[in-house]
PDB file of C-alpha atoms in Angstrom:
ATOM      1  CA  PRO J 576      96.522  96.032  80.249  1.00 62.00           C
ATOM      2  CA  ASN J 577      96.236  98.534  83.132  1.00 80.00           C
ATOM      3  CA  PHE J 578      95.488 101.455  80.819  1.00 84.00           C
ATOM      4  CA  PHE J 579      91.858 101.912  81.847  1.00 89.00           C
ATOM      5  CA  ALA J 580      92.577 101.377  85.533  1.00 90.00           C
ATOM      6  CA  PHE J 581      95.127 104.197  85.517  1.00 90.00           C
ATOM      7  CA  LEU J 582      92.783 106.487  83.579  1.00 91.00           C
ATOM      8  CA  VAL J 583      90.115 105.918  86.222  1.00 92.00           C
ATOM      9  CA  LEU J 584      92.655 106.568  88.980  1.00 90.00           C
ATOM     10  CA  GLU J 585      93.754 109.778  87.250  1.00 91.00           C
ATOM     11  CA  ASN J 586      90.156 110.999  87.190  1.00 90.00           C
ATOM     12  CA  ILE J 587      89.536 110.022  90.809  1.00 89.00           C
ATOM     13  CA  LEU J 588      92.568 111.969  92.021  1.00 89.00           C
ATOM     14  CA  GLY J 589      91.897 114.851  89.650  1.00 87.00           C
ATOM     15  CA  SER J 590      93.661 118.174  90.038  1.00 87.00           C
ATOM     16  CA  TRP J 591      93.447 121.085  92.446  1.00 87.00           C
ATOM     17  CA  GLU J 592      94.702 124.641  92.744  1.00 88.00           C
ATOM     18  CA  ARG J 593      94.568 126.822  95.833  1.00 84.00           C
ATOM     19  CA  SER J 594      92.909 129.658  93.901  1.00 83.00           C
ATOM     20  CA  MET J 595      89.898 127.426  93.105  1.00 76.00           C
ATOM     21  CA  GLY J 596      86.785 128.321  95.029  1.00 68.00           C
ATOM     22  CA  GLY J 597      84.931 125.718  97.073  1.00 65.00           C
ATOM     23  CA  SER J 598      87.984 123.612  97.801  1.00 57.00           C
ATOM     24  CA  LEU J 599      86.346 121.765 100.683  1.00 61.00           C
ATOM     25  CA  SER J 600      83.391 120.686  98.522  1.00 67.00           C
ATOM     26  CA  LEU J 601      85.475 119.112  95.755  1.00 70.00           C
ATOM     27  CA  GLN J 602      84.964 115.421  95.065  1.00 73.00           C
ATOM     28  CA  SER J 603      88.644 114.552  95.179  1.00 81.00           C
ATOM     29  CA  LYS J 604      89.550 113.304  98.657  1.00 83.00           C
ATOM     30  CA  LEU J 605      93.142 114.391  98.097  1.00 84.00           C
ATOM     31  CA  ALA J 606      91.966 117.946  97.326  1.00 83.00           C
ATOM     32  CA  GLN J 607      89.740 117.942 100.415  1.00 82.00           C
ATOM     33  CA  LYS J 608      92.692 116.935 102.606  1.00 83.00           C
ATOM     34  CA  LEU J 609      95.141 119.455 101.109  1.00 82.00           C
ATOM     35  CA  ALA J 610      92.777 122.455 100.932  1.00 81.00           C
ATOM     36  CA  PRO J 611      92.848 123.464 104.632  1.00 82.00           C
ATOM     37  CA  LEU J 612      96.604 122.855 104.902  1.00 80.00           C
ATOM     38  CA  THR J 613      99.390 125.069 103.616  1.00 78.00           C
ATOM     39  CA  ILE J 614     101.445 122.153 102.315  1.00 81.00           C
ATOM     40  CA  CYS J 615     101.137 122.786  98.581  1.00 83.00           C
ATOM     41  CA  ASN J 616      99.687 125.280  96.105  1.00 87.00           C
ATOM     42  CA  SER J 617      98.392 122.791  93.548  1.00 89.00           C
ATOM     43  CA  PHE J 618      98.542 119.219  92.285  1.00 91.00           C
ATOM     44  CA  ASN J 619      97.737 117.450  89.052  1.00 93.00           C
ATOM     45  CA  SER J 620      97.524 113.726  88.371  1.00 93.00           C
ATOM     46  CA  PHE J 621      98.643 112.423  84.989  1.00 94.00           C
ATOM     47  CA  CYS J 622      98.692 109.231  82.974  1.00 92.00           C
ATOM     48  CA  THR J 623     100.771 108.868  79.824  1.00 91.00           C
ATOM     49  CA  CYS J 624     100.489 105.613  77.941  1.00 85.00           C
ATOM     50  CA  ASP J 625     102.493 104.226  75.040  1.00 85.00           C
ATOM     51  CA  THR J 626     102.359 100.903  73.222  1.00 82.00           C
ATOM     52  CA  GLU J 627     104.592  99.019  75.656  1.00 85.00           C
ATOM     53  CA  THR J 628     105.090 101.333  78.596  1.00 86.00           C
ATOM     54  CA  GLY J 629     103.361 104.036  80.551  1.00 87.00           C
ATOM     55  CA  LEU J 630     103.786 106.618  83.255  1.00 91.00           C
ATOM     56  CA  PHE J 631     101.417 107.558  86.074  1.00 92.00           C
ATOM     57  CA  GLY J 632     102.030 110.123  88.752  1.00 93.00           C
ATOM     58  CA  VAL J 633     100.927 113.169  90.689  1.00 92.00           C
ATOM     59  CA  HIS J 634     102.695 116.499  90.216  1.00 92.00           C
ATOM     60  CA  PHE J 635     102.718 118.746  93.308  1.00 88.00           C
ATOM     61  CA  VAL J 636     103.621 122.445  93.331  1.00 89.00           C
ATOM     62  CA  ALA J 637     104.812 123.970  96.610  1.00 84.00           C
ATOM     63  CA  SER J 638     106.378 127.266  97.585  1.00 80.00           C
ATOM     64  CA  THR J 639     109.138 125.594  99.612  1.00 75.00           C
ATOM     65  CA  VAL J 640     110.756 122.157  99.558  1.00 71.00           C
ATOM     66  CA  GLU J 641     110.362 121.830 103.321  1.00 68.00           C
ATOM     67  CA  SER J 642     106.564 121.989 103.083  1.00 61.00           C
ATOM     68  CA  MET J 643     106.513 118.964 100.768  1.00 60.00           C
ATOM     69  CA  THR J 644     108.217 116.698 103.302  1.00 65.00           C
ATOM     70  CA  ASP J 645     104.896 116.669 105.179  1.00 59.00           C
ATOM     71  CA  VAL J 646     103.198 114.934 102.239  1.00 57.00           C
ATOM     72  CA  TYR J 647     105.247 111.762 102.670  1.00 54.00           C
TER      73      TYR J 647
END
């Protein structure tokens, strides 16, 4: 029942990579917040749905584990 809500959320969060140009002008608020920081190199939101279950999350890529503790 929450299939469409999670698809919308996935598109709102979007994805981002440090090598992308114009990071501060992206529509994703998460990308705008992470672009000036050196916390992570990229992120990607995902939504996988099955008939009775599903999985939603955001995958972050960082150069060190210590830099990701700042995200929490």
